[in-house]
Each structure stands twice: as structure tokens, then as C-alpha cells.
Amino acid sequence: MALARSGNANAFEQLVRRHQVRVFRIALGMLGDPRDAEDAVQETFLQAWRGLPRFRSQSTFSTWIYRIVTNRCLNLRRSRKPSQTVLWDQESGAPGPGELNEARDRLRVLRRAILGLTPEQRATFVLRHLEGRGYEEIVEILGISLPAVKSRLHRARLELAIALSEWK
Amino acid sequence: MSERLPAQLQCGAQLADLLEQVSTGQTKALTPHQIECPYCTAALNRLVNSWQDIERLRAEPVQPSPELLHRVMRRIWAGLDDWQVELRGGRGMTRVSTAVLSSLAFWAAAAAPGVRQVFQAQSREVGIEGPDRPKKRRQRLVSRENLRIEIELSIHYGFSALVVAEQVRRAVIAHVLETTGLDLPEVELTIADVG
């Protein structure tokens, strides 16, 4: 970490290797499209590289990089019209047994429902329930209060539960 | 397909409360009302199913494409100067990248007494400014006279900044000299923090 901060690109490459999957998962959950998510991850790491000399370890590197990717995705989502949303549920597998198809359909409904949340609710939900981050860390990543995090989560979960309840 | 659950069940229970119960894994801790109520029982069953989908989505393997790392690093390397300094002696030419000098300076500074943390150590070329300064600076030689190491660090509380700075400067010059034979003309320090 210290070496990367001093401008050593090889050390930074190790940080990218270590964190790219989780950063990508957040971006994919937020944006819904793998290509958009990869673009966001790329820009996130470049921003981190440029900002590293100013990174002072008040938070961990992972919290810091999650904050960058979340803000980047939030800005992208806010600036994008709803019609421009590309769904993350378009992957198609070969038809399988009925149960498998049903499970796939349920996940498709869930992904669609997540993409239907507001960007702020989605960010909170993805960090908490898909990435498993703790409340305190989410407060730090999103820069909002603990009650605000809980309220957004509550709202997001309710929206999803109602959407998913169409399935038995 | 079933009907969507309402935000408030017919018995008056709030869907959000039941959901909180499911998402925190407390589906076994039912209230006396929930044990008796068919609406709560049905809703809880459906919410448990929904929550299992969220768990399944969370467990799904997700991988970015293998090219992502290369794309990121290609842009980082493209933005870096790869200056080199020629070393004396030997038969044939020996060049050392200024990135090596930066790393040597970093470690030497970090080990100096009174230093709490080194934020960055950079090798820079000085003395070439204005229109003569080449726009593309990759893979070219820098003369020793134009080389400068810049270090930003924090020191421990209670140490003299001047004394620490002098010790860092001496340590960096000695380490670079010992490792590469280069006698650095200039080491510039910024003490950015104390703690």
C-alpha cells in the first residue's frame, strides 16, 4: 500500500488484482450492465491511482475504493434517463429442467427489481446485502448518517419484497 | 404467479416488520399473533422464499473480464515517465529507471529515525522547463545533475523537523549511492503531518 502510494505501479497492480472483483460486483449491482460496470471500475482505479498520494489511511483502502466506485456509479445513474437502462438480466442459458428455469426467472425478476430501486436505495442495498458490508462502513462509503442508511435499506427491502412476492 | 403482497396485511401487520424479521434471520422467533395469524404465516413464507433469492444472487459468481486489469494498468503505465539515469563504470552501458530511485528513496526515508510515514517519494527531472521540455518523456536519459528526489512524509511528535529532515536526506543519499553509485545532487522534503 505504502509503496503504491509512493507511485510504484507494480505495487498498485497488486491492489487492483486484490480488489477488482468486489469493485466490479458493486458496479454491476449499481449499473446492471457488465460493460458499463467494467468502464466504471477502470475509471475508479485510475481515479484511485491519481488520488493515492493524498490517501491518508483514515479509512481502509477497500472502503476508500468502494466510495469512489459507488459515487461514480451514482453519478452515472443520476445522469442517465430511465430508457437508457440496460438490464443485467439478459444473459441466457441453455434451457434446463423446469426448476432451473424457474430459479433463473426468479433471479431475473430480482435483478430487475433491484434496478427499479432509486440509485441511492440500490447503492445501500448492494453494499449491505450483496456485498455484506457493515452499517458503519456503509455510513463511511456513502457519507450519510446511520439512520439514513437504515431508512434507505428498509425502503429498498420493502420494494423488493413486494416485487418478489408475485412469485409464490 | 401470486398477487403482490400489500404493504399492510389484512390483519394489520406491516410487511416491513415481517421483512425485517426475515432479513435478520429471526423467522423462528414468532410472536403469539404470528403463530395464530394465517395472513402473517403466508406472508412470512413468501418473504422467506424471496429472501432466499437474494441470498442466491449474492452467492452467484461474478468475474470481470480478464482484460480489465490490463486495460487499467496499460493506462497507468502510459501516464508514467520512464526516465533512466546512466550509471558509471563497467563495460557496456547500465541504466537505472528513475522508478527504482523512487523506491530506494522511499524505503530509506521510511527507515530514518523520527519518520512516522512516507506518503510518497518521486524522482523528478529539474532544469528543463518551457518550450524545450519534451512532450513525450518516455524511455529517455536524464543527466545526474538534473535529477531531484522529492519526498513527502510525516514525523513522530516530539522530534525536531530539521533534524529528521537532515537524517532522511543523508539516509536517502547514502542508500542510493550504495545501491546504484549515483550521488544525488538534491533531495527535497515536505513534512506534511506530525503525529
Tab-separated table of C-alpha atoms in Angstrom:
chain	number	residue	atom	x	y	z
A	1	MET	CA	0.000	0.000	0.000
A	2	ALA	CA	2.713	2.463	1.068
A	3	LEU	CA	4.765	1.575	-1.978
A	4	ALA	CA	1.785	2.064	-4.294
A	5	ARG	CA	1.172	5.435	-2.694
A	6	SER	CA	4.719	6.443	-3.488
A	7	GLY	CA	3.983	5.943	-7.189
A	8	ASN	CA	5.050	2.324	-7.657
A	9	ALA	CA	2.789	0.968	-10.424
A	10	ASN	CA	3.683	-2.678	-9.730
A	11	ALA	CA	2.510	-2.314	-6.139
A	12	PHE	CA	-0.679	-0.660	-7.365
A	13	GLU	CA	-1.267	-3.552	-9.764
A	14	GLN	CA	-1.393	-5.880	-6.760
A	15	LEU	CA	-4.084	-3.671	-5.210
A	16	VAL	CA	-6.103	-3.789	-8.435
A	17	ARG	CA	-5.787	-7.591	-8.548
A	18	ARG	CA	-6.925	-7.877	-4.939
A	19	HIS	CA	-9.945	-5.573	-5.166
A	20	GLN	CA	-11.163	-5.713	-8.772
A	21	VAL	CA	-13.772	-8.450	-8.307
A	22	ARG	CA	-15.519	-6.779	-5.370
A	23	VAL	CA	-15.368	-3.359	-7.015
A	24	PHE	CA	-16.791	-4.906	-10.187
A	25	ARG	CA	-19.611	-6.580	-8.231
A	26	ILE	CA	-20.635	-3.242	-6.741
A	27	ALA	CA	-20.552	-1.540	-10.132
A	28	LEU	CA	-22.540	-4.359	-11.736
A	29	GLY	CA	-25.147	-4.255	-8.980
A	30	MET	CA	-25.425	-0.497	-9.378
A	31	LEU	CA	-25.384	-0.229	-13.173
A	32	GLY	CA	-26.783	-3.550	-14.327
A	33	ASP	CA	-24.643	-3.834	-17.434
A	34	PRO	CA	-21.260	-5.623	-17.393
A	35	ARG	CA	-19.692	-3.288	-19.976
A	36	ASP	CA	-20.759	-0.171	-18.113
A	37	ALA	CA	-19.585	-1.793	-14.888
A	38	GLU	CA	-16.130	-2.524	-16.317
A	39	ASP	CA	-15.821	1.039	-17.602
A	40	ALA	CA	-16.758	2.329	-14.150
A	41	VAL	CA	-14.215	0.014	-12.489
A	42	GLN	CA	-11.486	1.132	-14.870
A	43	GLU	CA	-12.152	4.804	-14.169
A	44	THR	CA	-12.393	4.058	-10.448
A	45	PHE	CA	-8.906	2.549	-10.304
A	46	LEU	CA	-7.448	5.356	-12.407
A	47	GLN	CA	-9.000	7.903	-10.047
A	48	ALA	CA	-7.607	5.947	-7.099
A	49	TRP	CA	-4.137	5.893	-8.667
A	50	ARG	CA	-4.199	9.647	-9.136
A	51	GLY	CA	-5.576	10.207	-5.624
A	52	LEU	CA	-3.292	7.753	-3.806
A	53	PRO	CA	-0.687	10.316	-2.714
A	54	ARG	CA	-3.462	12.146	-0.859
A	55	PHE	CA	-4.871	8.955	0.706
A	56	ARG	CA	-4.063	9.185	4.401
A	57	SER	CA	-5.385	5.856	5.757
A	58	GLN	CA	-8.198	7.414	7.815
A	59	SER	CA	-10.226	4.644	6.200
A	60	THR	CA	-9.082	1.349	4.740
A	61	PHE	CA	-8.151	1.162	1.075
A	62	SER	CA	-11.187	-1.043	0.384
A	63	THR	CA	-13.608	1.428	1.984
A	64	TRP	CA	-11.985	4.241	0.022
A	65	ILE	CA	-12.183	2.405	-3.305
A	66	TYR	CA	-15.807	1.372	-2.621
A	67	ARG	CA	-16.611	5.038	-2.002
A	68	ILE	CA	-15.061	6.019	-5.330
A	69	VAL	CA	-16.882	3.346	-7.342
A	70	THR	CA	-20.204	3.978	-5.597
A	71	ASN	CA	-20.035	7.723	-6.220
A	72	ARG	CA	-19.052	7.156	-9.832
A	73	CYS	CA	-21.973	4.775	-10.385
A	74	LEU	CA	-24.400	7.062	-8.549
A	75	ASN	CA	-23.400	9.965	-10.796
A	76	LEU	CA	-23.779	7.782	-13.872
A	77	ARG	CA	-27.197	6.557	-12.777
A	78	ARG	CA	-28.440	10.036	-11.933
A	79	SER	CA	-27.375	11.389	-15.304
A	80	ARG	CA	-28.918	8.508	-17.237
A	81	LYS	CA	-32.522	8.579	-18.392
A	82	PRO	CA	-34.598	5.538	-17.388
A	83	SER	CA	-34.941	4.471	-21.014
A	84	GLN	CA	-31.159	4.158	-21.246
A	85	THR	CA	-31.066	1.479	-18.553
A	86	VAL	CA	-29.509	-1.687	-19.860
A	87	LEU	CA	-30.558	-4.732	-17.947
A	88	TRP	CA	-28.167	-7.051	-16.222
A	89	ASP	CA	-30.618	-9.906	-16.697
A	90	GLN	CA	-30.085	-10.532	-20.364
A	91	GLU	CA	-27.718	-13.450	-20.063
A	92	SER	CA	-29.414	-16.508	-21.420
A	93	GLY	CA	-28.514	-20.024	-20.510
A	94	ALA	CA	-29.474	-23.165	-22.359
A	95	PRO	CA	-32.956	-24.303	-21.399
A	96	GLY	CA	-32.776	-26.676	-18.469
A	97	PRO	CA	-35.155	-28.553	-16.215
A	98	GLY	CA	-38.267	-26.654	-15.094
A	99	GLU	CA	-36.876	-25.940	-11.614
A	100	LEU	CA	-33.709	-24.433	-13.035
A	101	ASN	CA	-35.675	-22.259	-15.393
A	102	GLU	CA	-37.858	-21.087	-12.545
A	103	ALA	CA	-34.843	-20.246	-10.391
A	104	ARG	CA	-33.346	-18.319	-13.286
A	105	ASP	CA	-36.603	-16.465	-13.825
A	106	ARG	CA	-36.805	-15.568	-10.134
A	107	LEU	CA	-33.289	-14.137	-10.220
A	108	ARG	CA	-34.203	-12.195	-13.335
A	109	VAL	CA	-37.184	-10.674	-11.519
A	110	LEU	CA	-34.942	-9.868	-8.565
A	111	ARG	CA	-32.314	-8.158	-10.735
A	112	ARG	CA	-35.000	-6.185	-12.483
A	113	ALA	CA	-36.469	-5.170	-9.138
A	114	ILE	CA	-33.029	-4.060	-7.875
A	115	LEU	CA	-32.587	-1.945	-10.983
A	116	GLY	CA	-36.001	-0.439	-10.305
A	117	LEU	CA	-34.859	0.973	-6.948
A	118	THR	CA	-33.695	4.568	-6.751
A	119	PRO	CA	-29.889	4.874	-7.228
A	120	GLU	CA	-29.468	5.742	-3.538
A	121	GLN	CA	-31.553	2.790	-2.338
A	122	ARG	CA	-29.767	0.500	-4.752
A	123	ALA	CA	-26.318	1.584	-3.583
A	124	THR	CA	-27.259	0.908	0.016
A	125	PHE	CA	-28.867	-2.429	-0.785
A	126	VAL	CA	-25.969	-3.649	-2.940
A	127	LEU	CA	-23.388	-2.718	-0.297
A	128	ARG	CA	-25.332	-4.313	2.543
A	129	HIS	CA	-26.996	-7.376	1.082
A	130	LEU	CA	-24.936	-8.285	-1.979
A	131	GLU	CA	-21.528	-7.216	-0.687
A	132	GLY	CA	-22.142	-7.844	3.004
A	133	ARG	CA	-20.627	-4.561	4.221
A	134	GLY	CA	-21.404	-3.475	7.797
A	135	TYR	CA	-23.584	-0.481	8.664
A	136	GLU	CA	-20.665	1.638	9.882
A	137	GLU	CA	-18.707	1.024	6.710
A	138	ILE	CA	-21.720	1.898	4.554
A	139	VAL	CA	-22.052	5.163	6.502
A	140	GLU	CA	-18.439	5.915	5.593
A	141	ILE	CA	-18.771	4.837	1.957
A	142	LEU	CA	-21.947	6.802	1.265
A	143	GLY	CA	-21.188	9.738	3.537
A	144	ILE	CA	-24.664	9.699	5.112
A	145	SER	CA	-25.905	9.122	8.664
A	146	LEU	CA	-26.669	5.708	10.161
A	147	PRO	CA	-30.443	6.425	10.364
A	148	ALA	CA	-30.368	7.406	6.679
A	149	VAL	CA	-28.636	4.119	5.788
A	150	LYS	CA	-31.203	2.132	7.757
A	151	SER	CA	-34.097	4.044	6.259
A	152	ARG	CA	-32.851	3.505	2.690
A	153	LEU	CA	-32.306	-0.183	3.361
A	154	HIS	CA	-35.733	-0.549	4.888
A	155	ARG	CA	-37.355	1.102	1.873
A	156	ALA	CA	-35.284	-0.924	-0.609
A	157	ARG	CA	-36.074	-4.232	1.084
A	158	LEU	CA	-39.771	-3.419	1.156
A	159	GLU	CA	-39.832	-2.539	-2.546
A	160	LEU	CA	-38.033	-5.767	-3.392
A	161	ALA	CA	-40.213	-7.894	-1.152
A	162	ILE	CA	-43.361	-6.532	-2.759
A	163	ALA	CA	-41.954	-7.064	-6.254
A	164	LEU	CA	-40.757	-10.571	-5.458
A	165	SER	CA	-43.936	-11.596	-3.692
A	166	GLU	CA	-45.569	-12.069	-7.085
A	167	TRP	CA	-43.697	-15.337	-7.084
A	168	LYS	CA	-45.115	-17.971	-4.817
B	1	MET	CA	-47.555	-16.073	-10.135
B	2	SER	CA	-49.231	-14.834	-6.961
B	3	GLU	CA	-50.685	-11.498	-6.051
B	4	ARG	CA	-48.319	-8.878	-4.787
B	5	LEU	CA	-48.157	-8.592	-1.033
B	6	PRO	CA	-49.646	-5.349	0.302
B	7	ALA	CA	-47.554	-3.045	2.491
B	8	GLN	CA	-50.102	-3.716	5.262
B	9	LEU	CA	-51.611	-7.192	5.688
B	10	GLN	CA	-55.314	-7.755	6.309
B	11	CYS	CA	-54.589	-8.462	9.984
B	12	GLY	CA	-52.934	-5.035	10.288
B	13	ALA	CA	-49.334	-6.318	10.414
B	14	GLN	CA	-46.774	-4.277	8.494
B	15	LEU	CA	-44.964	-6.103	5.717
B	16	ALA	CA	-41.822	-4.130	6.545
B	17	ASP	CA	-41.770	-5.550	10.084
B	18	LEU	CA	-42.071	-9.112	8.805
B	19	LEU	CA	-39.344	-8.420	6.281
B	20	GLU	CA	-37.041	-7.113	8.980
B	21	GLN	CA	-37.612	-10.389	10.799
B	22	VAL	CA	-36.744	-12.424	7.698
B	23	SER	CA	-33.709	-10.387	6.665
B	24	THR	CA	-32.215	-10.657	10.151
B	25	GLY	CA	-32.833	-14.416	10.237
B	26	GLN	CA	-35.410	-14.317	13.036
B	27	THR	CA	-38.095	-16.354	11.337
B	28	LYS	CA	-38.264	-18.846	14.209
B	29	ALA	CA	-38.960	-16.154	16.827
B	30	LEU	CA	-42.672	-15.742	16.068
B	31	THR	CA	-44.977	-13.598	18.188
B	32	PRO	CA	-48.197	-15.191	19.570
B	33	HIS	CA	-50.131	-13.249	16.914
B	34	GLN	CA	-47.942	-14.529	14.109
B	35	ILE	CA	-48.347	-18.145	15.291
B	36	GLU	CA	-52.132	-17.858	15.047
B	37	CYS	CA	-52.481	-15.500	12.068
B	38	PRO	CA	-52.869	-17.108	8.606
B	39	TYR	CA	-52.007	-13.815	6.853
B	40	CYS	CA	-48.729	-13.430	8.730
B	41	THR	CA	-47.853	-17.106	8.227
B	42	ALA	CA	-48.488	-16.912	4.487
B	43	ALA	CA	-46.627	-13.626	4.117
B	44	LEU	CA	-43.647	-14.879	6.137
B	45	ASN	CA	-43.410	-17.988	3.958
B	46	ARG	CA	-43.380	-15.898	0.820
B	47	LEU	CA	-40.851	-13.451	2.231
B	48	VAL	CA	-38.553	-16.307	3.236
B	49	ASN	CA	-38.652	-17.530	-0.368
B	50	SER	CA	-37.907	-14.038	-1.666
B	51	TRP	CA	-35.015	-13.616	0.708
B	52	GLN	CA	-33.532	-16.913	-0.440
B	53	ASP	CA	-33.407	-15.418	-3.931
B	54	ILE	CA	-31.373	-12.504	-2.602
B	55	GLU	CA	-29.010	-14.976	-0.935
B	56	ARG	CA	-28.733	-16.873	-4.220
B	57	LEU	CA	-27.944	-13.691	-6.110
B	58	ARG	CA	-25.306	-12.816	-3.543
B	59	ALA	CA	-23.696	-16.246	-3.958
B	60	GLU	CA	-23.589	-16.032	-7.759
B	61	PRO	CA	-20.012	-15.947	-9.028
B	62	VAL	CA	-19.245	-12.650	-10.747
B	63	GLN	CA	-15.983	-12.006	-12.563
B	64	PRO	CA	-14.844	-9.047	-14.613
B	65	SER	CA	-13.212	-9.905	-17.934
B	66	PRO	CA	-9.518	-10.844	-17.704
B	67	GLU	CA	-8.665	-7.816	-19.870
B	68	LEU	CA	-9.877	-5.365	-17.232
B	69	LEU	CA	-6.655	-5.481	-15.221
B	70	HIS	CA	-4.575	-4.990	-18.378
B	71	ARG	CA	-6.723	-2.081	-19.510
B	72	VAL	CA	-6.282	-0.337	-16.155
B	73	MET	CA	-2.543	-0.957	-15.956
B	74	ARG	CA	-1.936	-0.017	-19.603
B	75	ARG	CA	-3.383	3.430	-18.933
B	76	ILE	CA	-1.361	3.799	-15.759
B	77	TRP	CA	1.906	2.806	-17.396
B	78	ALA	CA	1.155	5.094	-20.352
B	79	GLY	CA	0.928	8.025	-17.981
B	80	LEU	CA	4.205	7.282	-16.241
B	81	ASP	CA	7.519	8.765	-17.189
B	82	ASP	CA	10.098	6.099	-17.686
B	83	TRP	CA	13.195	8.182	-17.315
B	84	GLN	CA	16.508	6.467	-16.906
B	85	VAL	CA	19.836	7.511	-15.478
B	86	GLU	CA	23.129	6.194	-16.776
B	87	LEU	CA	25.433	4.620	-14.221
B	88	ARG	CA	29.212	4.902	-14.363
B	89	GLY	CA	31.708	2.072	-14.664
B	90	GLY	CA	31.683	-1.390	-16.116
B	91	ARG	CA	31.943	-2.485	-19.688
B	92	GLY	CA	28.805	-1.574	-21.566
B	93	MET	CA	26.047	0.738	-20.550
B	94	THR	CA	23.984	0.365	-17.357
B	95	ARG	CA	20.824	2.364	-16.950
B	96	VAL	CA	18.563	2.551	-13.959
B	97	SER	CA	14.935	3.647	-14.125
B	98	THR	CA	14.018	6.620	-12.009
B	99	ALA	CA	11.194	4.450	-10.608
B	100	VAL	CA	13.959	2.400	-8.950
B	101	LEU	CA	15.424	5.536	-7.415
B	102	SER	CA	11.974	6.494	-6.114
B	103	SER	CA	11.571	3.112	-4.425
B	104	LEU	CA	15.068	3.247	-2.909
B	105	ALA	CA	14.374	6.729	-1.577
B	106	PHE	CA	11.037	5.606	-0.187
B	107	TRP	CA	12.486	2.731	1.832
B	108	ALA	CA	15.493	4.710	3.044
B	109	ALA	CA	13.243	7.551	4.221
B	110	ALA	CA	10.809	5.169	5.916
B	111	ALA	CA	13.642	3.657	7.974
B	112	ALA	CA	15.080	7.006	9.138
B	113	PRO	CA	14.639	7.889	12.863
B	114	GLY	CA	11.656	10.117	13.630
B	115	VAL	CA	9.784	9.279	10.424
B	116	ARG	CA	6.234	8.150	11.060
B	117	GLN	CA	5.057	7.538	7.497
B	118	VAL	CA	6.294	8.245	3.993
B	119	PHE	CA	3.437	9.406	1.784
B	120	GLN	CA	5.351	9.456	-1.450
B	121	ALA	CA	8.815	9.554	-2.959
B	122	GLN	CA	9.239	10.703	-6.559
B	123	SER	CA	12.205	11.201	-8.851
B	124	ARG	CA	11.917	14.308	-10.974
B	125	GLU	CA	13.886	15.940	-13.704
B	126	VAL	CA	14.620	19.579	-12.992
B	127	GLY	CA	16.107	22.362	-15.068
B	128	ILE	CA	14.153	21.756	-18.252
B	129	GLU	CA	11.116	23.974	-18.479
B	130	GLY	CA	9.254	25.891	-21.161
B	131	PRO	CA	9.182	25.055	-24.874
B	132	ASP	CA	12.312	22.865	-24.714
B	133	ARG	CA	10.655	20.456	-22.379
B	134	PRO	CA	9.777	17.386	-24.444
B	135	LYS	CA	6.099	16.460	-24.501
B	136	LYS	CA	6.765	12.749	-24.679
B	137	ARG	CA	9.198	11.803	-21.936
B	138	ARG	CA	9.209	8.056	-22.060
B	139	GLN	CA	12.379	5.977	-22.121
B	140	ARG	CA	14.973	8.711	-22.185
B	141	LEU	CA	18.065	9.508	-20.272
B	142	VAL	CA	18.232	12.091	-17.531
B	143	SER	CA	21.560	13.538	-16.513
B	144	ARG	CA	22.540	13.180	-12.868
B	145	GLU	CA	22.707	16.962	-12.483
B	146	ASN	CA	19.038	17.315	-13.417
B	147	LEU	CA	17.819	14.618	-11.074
B	148	ARG	CA	15.857	15.501	-7.954
B	149	ILE	CA	14.154	13.263	-5.405
B	150	GLU	CA	11.046	14.662	-3.749
B	151	ILE	CA	9.707	13.048	-0.591
B	152	GLU	CA	6.555	13.806	1.359
B	153	LEU	CA	6.318	12.353	4.845
B	154	SER	CA	5.017	12.687	8.377
B	155	ILE	CA	7.165	12.679	11.514
B	156	HIS	CA	6.612	11.475	15.049
B	157	TYR	CA	5.501	14.075	17.562
B	158	GLY	CA	8.398	15.331	19.710
B	159	PHE	CA	11.086	15.046	17.035
B	160	SER	CA	12.766	18.081	15.538
B	161	ALA	CA	11.614	18.531	11.946
B	162	LEU	CA	15.013	19.882	10.930
B	163	VAL	CA	16.923	17.014	12.494
B	164	VAL	CA	14.597	14.383	10.997
B	165	ALA	CA	14.800	16.062	7.596
B	166	GLU	CA	18.595	16.031	7.654
B	167	GLN	CA	18.670	12.377	8.709
B	168	VAL	CA	16.246	11.438	5.937
B	169	ARG	CA	18.275	13.356	3.385
B	170	ARG	CA	21.507	11.659	4.456
B	171	ALA	CA	19.895	8.199	4.557
B	172	VAL	CA	18.408	8.579	1.073
B	173	ILE	CA	21.617	9.874	-0.473
B	174	ALA	CA	23.671	7.103	1.156
B	175	HIS	CA	21.227	4.335	0.164
B	176	VAL	CA	21.007	5.452	-3.464
B	177	LEU	CA	24.791	5.873	-3.633
B	178	GLU	CA	25.415	2.450	-2.140
B	179	THR	CA	22.917	0.689	-4.411
B	180	THR	CA	23.498	2.469	-7.722
B	181	GLY	CA	26.672	4.517	-7.377
B	182	LEU	CA	24.658	7.669	-8.101
B	183	ASP	CA	25.458	10.665	-5.938
B	184	LEU	CA	22.141	12.528	-5.750
B	185	PRO	CA	22.543	16.285	-6.096
B	186	GLU	CA	19.213	17.186	-4.482
B	187	VAL	CA	16.684	15.669	-2.108
B	188	GLU	CA	13.660	17.847	-1.393
B	189	LEU	CA	11.464	17.084	1.607
B	190	THR	CA	7.972	18.090	2.595
B	191	ILE	CA	6.845	17.319	6.118
B	192	ALA	CA	3.104	17.064	5.642
B	193	ASP	CA	1.990	15.794	9.040
B	194	VAL	CA	3.031	15.085	12.607
B	195	GLY	CA	1.508	12.547	14.958
